[in-house]
Structures are given as C-alpha cells and as structure tokens.
Amino acid sequence: MADEKPDSGSKASEVTARNGEQVVRLVIEAQSTTRSRWGMRLLVFLLLFSVLMNFTLLSSSENYFGDMEGPLERYYSGDKTATDKLAVIRVDTTIMPPFTEQIIEQIDHATEDDDVKGMVLVVDSPGGLVADSHQIYHKLSIFAETKPIYVQMGRIAASGGYYIAMGSGEKGKIFAEPTTWTGSIGVIIPHYNLTELADNIGVKSEPLKTGEFKDSLSMFRPLSERDREVWDGIMDDAFQKFLGVIEKGRPALSREEIEALATGRVFTADQAMASGMIDQISFLDETIATLASELGNENIRVIEYDYPPNIVDVLMGTAKMRSDGSILQELLQSPAPRAFYLMGLGQ
C-alpha cells in the first residue's frame, strides 16, 4: 500500500485554524481583562459614591438636629406630643473636666429653652474639684431664679455632689433614694510626703524658685508651719463657701447646725432626712411626677440630653471617652496642687 503523502493544503488549513483559535482566545482574554478592569473601576466608583452619600446624610442630620457639638434632646417619659418639657440632667461622674463643660452646657441649654418648665438634677457623684463644683452650682442657681429644680440623689451624692445640690435654691427640693449616701461636707488637698523614701534611695530635690512658697506641697520636703498657715487659709476659704451655699440652699438649718454636720462624715438617707439635709426619700420617677404635679402639668414631656459621637469620633474610633477614674488619677498625680470637694480621697 503506497504511503499517503501529507496534504500540504490540510496542514495550511490546520495552522490557519490554530492561529484563528489563538486570535479568538486572545480577543476573549483581552475582553475579559477589559471587563475586569471596568468592573473594578465600577466597584471603586460605587464605594466612593456610597461614602459621599453617607457624609451627605450625616450633614443633613446635623442640619436637622442643630449643632452636633451641643446636647441633643432624648425622650425619657411623659407625653411625647407635649410642648412643655421637664429636663433631666445627670451628674453621674466625678465633677471635673471634661465632664464639667458638658454638664454646664446642658444646664445652659435648659435655661435658654422657654419650653423647659423645670429640671430634675440627678446626682450620683462622690464630688470633685472645688472650682468645677462651684461652676455647676452657679449655673444651677441662675436656672433656679426662674424655674424650679428638684434634686434626685442616686447611690451617692457626697461632698461636691451635695454642694451642687444646693443650686436648687430655697424653692427647690432634695430627694434621695432609700440607700443613698450623702454629706461628706468638707475640703481636701492631697499631699504626699516622700522625703524618707527619697533619702533611702539617694534622691535630693533642689528646685530653683523665686519665692518661699513656690514649691509648697512638694513631695520631697516636709510642710513647714508657714506652709500650713498658707494652705489652711486656702482650705478654710473653700470650706466657708461650702457652708455658705448650704446655708443658702437649706434655710431651715442654722449655721451652727450646718457646722455640726460638716465633719466630713457620710450620712445615710434616713440620717440626712432626720438632720434636715434632704426633704424626702423617693426614686427618680416619683420625683419627676412630684415636680410635674407641682407645675400643674402631669402630661408634660420629660427629656434628657445626650452627646452622640460626631463624624471624627466615628472615623477615628475615639467615641468612647476615658473613664473619670483614669482622669482623676491624672489629676492626683499632677504636681499642681488642687482642692477637692470629694469623698474618700485616699492619701
């Protein structure tokens, strides 16, 4: 059988077919790559569009609710459709920055709102800095000139917590829960004496100063008698202010009775009631109802204030504020002397 010779035409056709297949494959792959790129671009575009829309919605929300840096109203109880309002303002932290500014801002907000007819100040605090306590007291006193304040004490309303309660004024009333601790009337300035420790480890403090008292309360030297005279005068001034606001806020108590209570000790709710430090024992909802009845408007809308995280907080993950305990620790460790209306500040 004669060998069959390869058909050169068939080979040419086969090569042409293979070349055509490669061309088709290249075209398909090119189209696929092009589609993939356009798909990726489309996804990126949609992502950017989504981010832009979110910022637009947040901006619209900010315009709707007002200044996002200020407090926003949140419904608490009562008639949701009522125009007249009772403001619940909470002091449930140690009284110090940055909390002081927010508390004052809420009080100002309620003072300027004509629809707010009264306030329930909820105090659950061991106190705090002297200056901050008086700043809050001052703002509450302004509110109390035209609108009533009822104070609701929580678990503890001591020292600076009791100080700000006096901002309710002569016409205000103070309520406490059955297990409330209050009182601790007094002033304290933390001071630590590390002179013996410094001597043991060979540390000497040699400050360069322009005056005798420039390094007063230094941990590396003992207090002199002149130091004590200076700081006793400062503490007594703050202490007399404390007694004065109680005398003004609790007119039924004489100065002698107030001074007898101002030993720094803590009182239970029953003891505070018996001594005239508070007016009644009740819980928050009962206190709100009492104030609403006093105003002759039991269908009033009860609101409280809140601070939602802003855009920067959300993006940077800083919405959670540091605890008041950590900030207080920083204050105590600071070399700057500070006076406190604060219960149980250890030495």
Phi, psi and omega in degrees: 000127184290138178295138179275129179280141178299140179277112182298330178293322180294317179299318179298320179294320181295319178296318179298319180295315180297317178298322178294320179297318179296320179297316179298316180298317178298320179296317180296315180296321179296318179295320180296318178296319179297317179296321180297317179296316179294325177295318178295318177298321180295319178296317178298318179298315180296322178296312179297321178297319179297315178299317179298318179295321179296317178295323178296317179295318178297320178295319177296319178297321179296319179293327182288315185273350181099205183292114182291343179282339181269177180286146175252146179283142175227130180296134178249308180194180177088201184277113182295335184265356183289146177277317179291141187228152166248131181262127173260116180244127187254132170242088187240041181208172172295137186279101183190164175297150000272005184290327181304315183298319180291321178297315179297320179298321178294318179297315177300318181299315180291325180295320184277347181272110181295338180282342177280117185261348179187172183225142166248113180268114181264115183249119174222075190211143175277001182109203181172212184293146180300308184298317181294320179299318181288326177299315179294316178304316181299315180295321177295322179297322177296315178300316185292346178293332184236342183223148183283147175237127169251136181257129175248111178276139178264226182296322181211134177219074190245156176051247179301332175295323176284325179303309183291335177298333179291347177294348177289343174078184183296326183274350180280169178227149182242126181243148178224150173287160182303331183253015180294143167251134180218185182094233185052047183284117181163182183231145176219138173240112182297138175212133182240129180256107182251021185297317180294318178298318180297320178297321183293327183258002175080034179257131177239137177258121181229070183290147172265119188220159183259353182209162184300323188258011184294331178249025179298144185072016174296141179288347187255016171209146180289155178290132174273170178296323177292324174301312182298321178299316181297309185285331174297321178295319179295314180295321181295324178299314179294323180294317179295326175296319179300311179298324181294318180290329176291318179299323179284322183278336180235072186298342179287343179267134176282166179298320180296320179294321179294315180297327178292332179275341189271059178256002183089356182281161179260144179243143171284170180299317180296319179294319179295323177295316182293329183270357178086013180284334179228170183258328188199157175253121181196176177254170189304310183298325177292321179294319177299315180297322179296315179294319179299319178294321179298325179279351181073028182216084184281350178261023182290155179268125180262125182234159171226170185250151182217158178238095178290152178296140177275183185298319181296319178301315182295315184287325184266354178070032182248024183293327182279118181283149176300149180292152179294334178296318181291323179290320178299320179299321177296320179296319181291329181275350180291141178290343180287131179292140180222139177259139183236141157263083190217132181280139170065033179279107184289154179257000000 
